[in-house]
PDB file of C-alpha atoms in Angstrom:
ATOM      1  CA  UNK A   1       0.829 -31.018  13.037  1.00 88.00           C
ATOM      2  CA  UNK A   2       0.114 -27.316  11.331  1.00 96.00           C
ATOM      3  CA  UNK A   3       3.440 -25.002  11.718  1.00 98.00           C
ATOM      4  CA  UNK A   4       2.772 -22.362   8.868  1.00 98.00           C
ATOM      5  CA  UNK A   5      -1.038 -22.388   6.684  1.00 98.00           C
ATOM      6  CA  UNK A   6      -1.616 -20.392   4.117  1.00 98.00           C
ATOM      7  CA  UNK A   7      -4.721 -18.170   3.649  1.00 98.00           C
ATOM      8  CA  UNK A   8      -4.662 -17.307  -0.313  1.00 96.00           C
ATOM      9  CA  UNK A   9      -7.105 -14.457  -0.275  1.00 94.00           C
ATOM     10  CA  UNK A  10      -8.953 -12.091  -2.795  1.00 91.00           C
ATOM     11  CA  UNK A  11     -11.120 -10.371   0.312  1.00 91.00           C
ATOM     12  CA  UNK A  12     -14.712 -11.598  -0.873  1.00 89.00           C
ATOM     13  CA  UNK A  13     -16.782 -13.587   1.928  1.00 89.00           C
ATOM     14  CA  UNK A  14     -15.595 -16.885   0.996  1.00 89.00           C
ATOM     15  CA  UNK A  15     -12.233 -16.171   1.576  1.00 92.00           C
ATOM     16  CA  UNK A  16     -13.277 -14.472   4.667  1.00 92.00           C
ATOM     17  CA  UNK A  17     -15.341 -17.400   5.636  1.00 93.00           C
ATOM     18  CA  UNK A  18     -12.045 -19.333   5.078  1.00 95.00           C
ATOM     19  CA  UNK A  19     -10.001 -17.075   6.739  1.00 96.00           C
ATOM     20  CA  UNK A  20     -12.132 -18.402  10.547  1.00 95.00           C
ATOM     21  CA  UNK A  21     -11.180 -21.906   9.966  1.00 96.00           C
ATOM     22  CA  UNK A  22      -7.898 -21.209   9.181  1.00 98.00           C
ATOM     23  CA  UNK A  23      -7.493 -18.870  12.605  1.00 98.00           C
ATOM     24  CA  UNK A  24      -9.154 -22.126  14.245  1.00 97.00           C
ATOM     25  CA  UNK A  25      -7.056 -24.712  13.678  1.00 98.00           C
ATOM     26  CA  UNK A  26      -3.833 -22.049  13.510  1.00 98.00           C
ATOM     27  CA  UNK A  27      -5.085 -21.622  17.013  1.00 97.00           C
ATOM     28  CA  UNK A  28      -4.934 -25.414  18.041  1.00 97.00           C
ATOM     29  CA  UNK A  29      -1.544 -25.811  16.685  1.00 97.00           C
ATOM     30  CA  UNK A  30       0.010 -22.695  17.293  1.00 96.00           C
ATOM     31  CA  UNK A  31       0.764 -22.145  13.693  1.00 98.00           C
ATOM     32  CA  UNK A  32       1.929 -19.343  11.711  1.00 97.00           C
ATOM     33  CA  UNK A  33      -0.628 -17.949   9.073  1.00 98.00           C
ATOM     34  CA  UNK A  34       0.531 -16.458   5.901  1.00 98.00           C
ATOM     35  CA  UNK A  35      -1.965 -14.085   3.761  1.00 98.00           C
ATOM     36  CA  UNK A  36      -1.573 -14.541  -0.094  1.00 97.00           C
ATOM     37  CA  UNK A  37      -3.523 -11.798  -2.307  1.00 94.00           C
ATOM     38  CA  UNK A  38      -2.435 -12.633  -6.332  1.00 92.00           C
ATOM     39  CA  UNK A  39      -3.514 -10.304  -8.594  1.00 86.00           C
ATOM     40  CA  UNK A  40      -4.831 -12.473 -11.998  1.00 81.00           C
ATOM     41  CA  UNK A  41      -2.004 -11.137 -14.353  1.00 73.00           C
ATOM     42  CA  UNK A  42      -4.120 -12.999 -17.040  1.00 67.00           C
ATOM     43  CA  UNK A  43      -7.261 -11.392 -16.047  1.00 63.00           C
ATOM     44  CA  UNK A  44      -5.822  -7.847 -16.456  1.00 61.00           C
ATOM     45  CA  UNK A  45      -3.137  -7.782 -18.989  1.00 51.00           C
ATOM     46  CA  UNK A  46      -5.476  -7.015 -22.313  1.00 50.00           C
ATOM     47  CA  UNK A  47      -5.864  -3.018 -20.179  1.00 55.00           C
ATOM     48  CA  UNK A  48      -2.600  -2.607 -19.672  1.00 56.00           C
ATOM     49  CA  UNK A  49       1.071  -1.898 -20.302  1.00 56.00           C
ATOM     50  CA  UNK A  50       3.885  -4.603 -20.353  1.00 59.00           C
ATOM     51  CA  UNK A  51       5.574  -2.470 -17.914  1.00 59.00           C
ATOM     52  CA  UNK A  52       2.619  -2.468 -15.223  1.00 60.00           C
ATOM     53  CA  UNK A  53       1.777  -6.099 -15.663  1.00 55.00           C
ATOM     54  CA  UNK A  54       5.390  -6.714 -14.706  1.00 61.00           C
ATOM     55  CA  UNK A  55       5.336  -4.637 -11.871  1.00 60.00           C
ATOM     56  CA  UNK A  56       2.278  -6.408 -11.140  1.00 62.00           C
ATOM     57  CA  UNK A  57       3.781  -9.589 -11.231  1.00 57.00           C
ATOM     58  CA  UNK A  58       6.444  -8.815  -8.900  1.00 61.00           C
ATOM     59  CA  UNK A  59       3.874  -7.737  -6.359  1.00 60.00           C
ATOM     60  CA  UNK A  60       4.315  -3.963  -6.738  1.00 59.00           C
ATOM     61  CA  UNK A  61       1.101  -1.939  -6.969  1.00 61.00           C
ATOM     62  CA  UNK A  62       1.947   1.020  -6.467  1.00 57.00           C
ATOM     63  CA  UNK A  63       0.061   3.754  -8.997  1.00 57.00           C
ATOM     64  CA  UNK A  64      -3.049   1.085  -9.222  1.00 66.00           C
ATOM     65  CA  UNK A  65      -4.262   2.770  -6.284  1.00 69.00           C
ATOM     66  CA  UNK A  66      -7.407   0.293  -6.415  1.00 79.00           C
ATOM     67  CA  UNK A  67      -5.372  -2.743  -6.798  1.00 79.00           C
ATOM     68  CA  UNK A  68      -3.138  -2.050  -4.145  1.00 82.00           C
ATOM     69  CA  UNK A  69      -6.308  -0.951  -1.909  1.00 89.00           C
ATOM     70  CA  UNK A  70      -8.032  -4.633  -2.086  1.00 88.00           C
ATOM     71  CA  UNK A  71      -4.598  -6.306  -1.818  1.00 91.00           C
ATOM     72  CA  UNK A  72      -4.285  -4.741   1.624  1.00 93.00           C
ATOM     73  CA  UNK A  73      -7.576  -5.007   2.500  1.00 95.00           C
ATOM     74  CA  UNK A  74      -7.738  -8.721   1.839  1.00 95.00           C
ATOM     75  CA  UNK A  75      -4.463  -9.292   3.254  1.00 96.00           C
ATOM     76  CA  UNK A  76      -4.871  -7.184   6.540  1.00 97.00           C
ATOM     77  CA  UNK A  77      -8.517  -8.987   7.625  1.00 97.00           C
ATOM     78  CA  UNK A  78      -6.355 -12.297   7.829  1.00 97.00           C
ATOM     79  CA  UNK A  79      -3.611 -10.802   9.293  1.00 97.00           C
ATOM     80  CA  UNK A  80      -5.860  -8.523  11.860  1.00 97.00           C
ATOM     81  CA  UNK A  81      -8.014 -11.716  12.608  1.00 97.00           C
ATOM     82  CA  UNK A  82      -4.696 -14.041  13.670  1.00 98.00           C
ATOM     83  CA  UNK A  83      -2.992 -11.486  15.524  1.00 97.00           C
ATOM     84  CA  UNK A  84      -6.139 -10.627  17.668  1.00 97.00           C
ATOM     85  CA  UNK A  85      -5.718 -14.539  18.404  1.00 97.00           C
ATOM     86  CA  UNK A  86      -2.303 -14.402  19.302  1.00 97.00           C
ATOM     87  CA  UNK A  87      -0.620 -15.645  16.000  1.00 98.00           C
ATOM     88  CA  UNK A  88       2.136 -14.540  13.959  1.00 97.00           C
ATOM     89  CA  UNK A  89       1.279 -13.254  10.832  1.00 97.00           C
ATOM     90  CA  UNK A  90       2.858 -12.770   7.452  1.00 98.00           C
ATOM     91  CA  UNK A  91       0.818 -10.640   4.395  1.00 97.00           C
ATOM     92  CA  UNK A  92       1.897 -10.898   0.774  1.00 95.00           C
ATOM     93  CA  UNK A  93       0.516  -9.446  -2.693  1.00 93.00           C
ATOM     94  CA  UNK A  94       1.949 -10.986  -5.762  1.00 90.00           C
ATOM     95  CA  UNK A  95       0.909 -10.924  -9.391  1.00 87.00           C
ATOM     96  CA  UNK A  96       0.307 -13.965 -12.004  1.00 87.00           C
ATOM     97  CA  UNK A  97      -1.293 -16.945 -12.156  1.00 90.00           C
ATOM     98  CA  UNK A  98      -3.138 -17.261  -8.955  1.00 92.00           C
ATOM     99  CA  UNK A  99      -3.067 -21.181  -8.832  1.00 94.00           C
ATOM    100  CA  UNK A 100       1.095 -20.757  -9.781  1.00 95.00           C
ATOM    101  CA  UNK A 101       1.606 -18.818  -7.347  1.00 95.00           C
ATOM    102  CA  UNK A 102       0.087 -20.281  -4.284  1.00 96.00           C
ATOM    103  CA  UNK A 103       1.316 -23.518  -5.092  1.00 97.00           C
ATOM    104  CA  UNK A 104       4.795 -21.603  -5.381  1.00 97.00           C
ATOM    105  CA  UNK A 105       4.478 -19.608  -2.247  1.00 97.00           C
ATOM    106  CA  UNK A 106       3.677 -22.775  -0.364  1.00 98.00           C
ATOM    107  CA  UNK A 107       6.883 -24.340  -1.632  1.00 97.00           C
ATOM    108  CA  UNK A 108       8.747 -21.636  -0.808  1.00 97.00           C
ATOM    109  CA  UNK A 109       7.631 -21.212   2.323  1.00 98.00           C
ATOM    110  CA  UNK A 110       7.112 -24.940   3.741  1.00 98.00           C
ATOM    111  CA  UNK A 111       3.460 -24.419   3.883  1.00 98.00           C
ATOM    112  CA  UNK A 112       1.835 -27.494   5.834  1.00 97.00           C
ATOM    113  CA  UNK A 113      -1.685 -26.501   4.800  1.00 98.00           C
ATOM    114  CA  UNK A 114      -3.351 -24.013   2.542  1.00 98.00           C
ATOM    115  CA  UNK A 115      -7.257 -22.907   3.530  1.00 97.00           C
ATOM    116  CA  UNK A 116      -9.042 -21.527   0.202  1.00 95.00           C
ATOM    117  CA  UNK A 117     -12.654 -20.416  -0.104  1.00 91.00           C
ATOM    118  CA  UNK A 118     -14.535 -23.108  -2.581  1.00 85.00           C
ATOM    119  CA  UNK A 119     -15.004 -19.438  -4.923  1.00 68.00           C
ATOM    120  CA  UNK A 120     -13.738 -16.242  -5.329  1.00 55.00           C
ATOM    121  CA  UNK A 121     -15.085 -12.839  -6.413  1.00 50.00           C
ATOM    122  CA  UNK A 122     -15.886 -13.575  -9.726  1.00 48.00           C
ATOM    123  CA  UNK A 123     -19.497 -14.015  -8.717  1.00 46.00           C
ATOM    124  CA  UNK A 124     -19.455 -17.105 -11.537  1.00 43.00           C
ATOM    125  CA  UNK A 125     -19.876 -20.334  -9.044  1.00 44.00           C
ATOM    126  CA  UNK A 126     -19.619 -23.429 -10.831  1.00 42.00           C
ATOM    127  CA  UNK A 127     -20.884 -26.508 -10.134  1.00 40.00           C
ATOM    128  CA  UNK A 128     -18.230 -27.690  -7.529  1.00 40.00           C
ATOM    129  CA  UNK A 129     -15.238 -25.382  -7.153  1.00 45.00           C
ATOM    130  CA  UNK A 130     -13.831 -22.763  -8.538  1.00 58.00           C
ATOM    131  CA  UNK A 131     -11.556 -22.436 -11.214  1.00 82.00           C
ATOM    132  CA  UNK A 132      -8.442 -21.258  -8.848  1.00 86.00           C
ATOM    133  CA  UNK A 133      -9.393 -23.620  -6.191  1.00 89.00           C
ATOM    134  CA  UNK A 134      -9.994 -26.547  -8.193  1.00 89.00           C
ATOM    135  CA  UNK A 135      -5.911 -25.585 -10.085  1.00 91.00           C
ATOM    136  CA  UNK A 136      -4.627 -25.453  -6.407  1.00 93.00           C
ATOM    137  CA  UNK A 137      -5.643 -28.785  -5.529  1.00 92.00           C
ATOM    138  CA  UNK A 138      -4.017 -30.168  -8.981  1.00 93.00           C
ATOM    139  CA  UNK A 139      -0.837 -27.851  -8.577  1.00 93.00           C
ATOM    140  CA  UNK A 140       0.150 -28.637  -4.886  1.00 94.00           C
ATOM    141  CA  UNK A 141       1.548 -31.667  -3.059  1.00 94.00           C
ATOM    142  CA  UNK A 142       0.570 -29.324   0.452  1.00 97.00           C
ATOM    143  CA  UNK A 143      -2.983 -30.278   2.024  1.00 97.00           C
ATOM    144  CA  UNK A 144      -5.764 -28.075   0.622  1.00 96.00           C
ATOM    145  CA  UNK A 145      -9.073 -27.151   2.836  1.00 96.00           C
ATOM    146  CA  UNK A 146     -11.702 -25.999   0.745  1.00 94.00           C
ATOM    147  CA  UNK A 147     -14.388 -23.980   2.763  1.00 93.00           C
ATOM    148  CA  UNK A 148     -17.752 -22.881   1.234  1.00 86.00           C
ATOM    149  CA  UNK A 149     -19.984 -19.911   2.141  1.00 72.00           C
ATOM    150  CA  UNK A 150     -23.729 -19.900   2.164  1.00 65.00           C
ATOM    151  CA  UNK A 151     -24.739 -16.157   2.337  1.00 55.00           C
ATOM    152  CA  UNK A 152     -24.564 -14.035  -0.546  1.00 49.00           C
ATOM    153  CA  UNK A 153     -21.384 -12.952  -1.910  1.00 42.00           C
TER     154      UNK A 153
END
């Protein structure tokens, strides 16, 4: 049913706590599983330079030592966790509109399912989802599972 999901991550415990359900059912179906970290162009642009944010946005951190350190981070628990299952794994770090660009990358990459935490690290949780989640679900034709996490984040 599953051939490729996608694991949009930003490495906080939801994500993480999505990144186990996604390694189950990759599992089942013997799926690929693609990691997504986007760095929030919007988020970060008022600190810096044009030029950065457009390196940003074309996924190259390099010099944002910090950036680059989470992307990988984030990125290689997904990617560590499927191949130590056996999977095939694919890591990527873009830059923009988070909700843009998963929907994009899934597209692109004929994603049959995309496995999001319910909130990411801004430590803000609203009442339902959060603000990237809930724009995935409205940007994207691709099934979305949304997976909470109870323990402190």
């Amino acid at each position: 049913m599953y051939e490729r999901i996608l694991v949009p991550t930003d490495g906080s415990k939801v994500a993480e706590a999505a990144v186990d359900h996604a390694i189950e059912i990759a599992q089942q179906n013997d799926a690929e599983v693609h990691a997504l970290f986007v760095a929030d162009t919007d988020a970060i642009a008022y600190g810096l330079g044009t030029e950065q944010v457009d390196r940003i946005r074309q996924g190259q951190f390099e010099g944002m030592t910090e950036l680059r350190e989470d992307a990988e981070e984030a990125t290689g628990y997904v990617t560590d966790a499927a191949e130590t299952a056996g999977l095939t794994a694919h890591e990527r770090h873009a830059g923009g509109e988070p909700h843009r660009m998963i929907a994009d990358y899934a597209e692109d990459n004929d994603i049959d399912l995309i496995v999001i935490g319910s909130h990411g690290r801004s430590g803000v949780r609203r009442a339902l989802l959060g603000s990237v989640t809930e724009r995935v679900l409205r940007s994207t034709h691709v099934p979305v599972l949304v997976v909470d996490y109870e323990g402190e984040d």
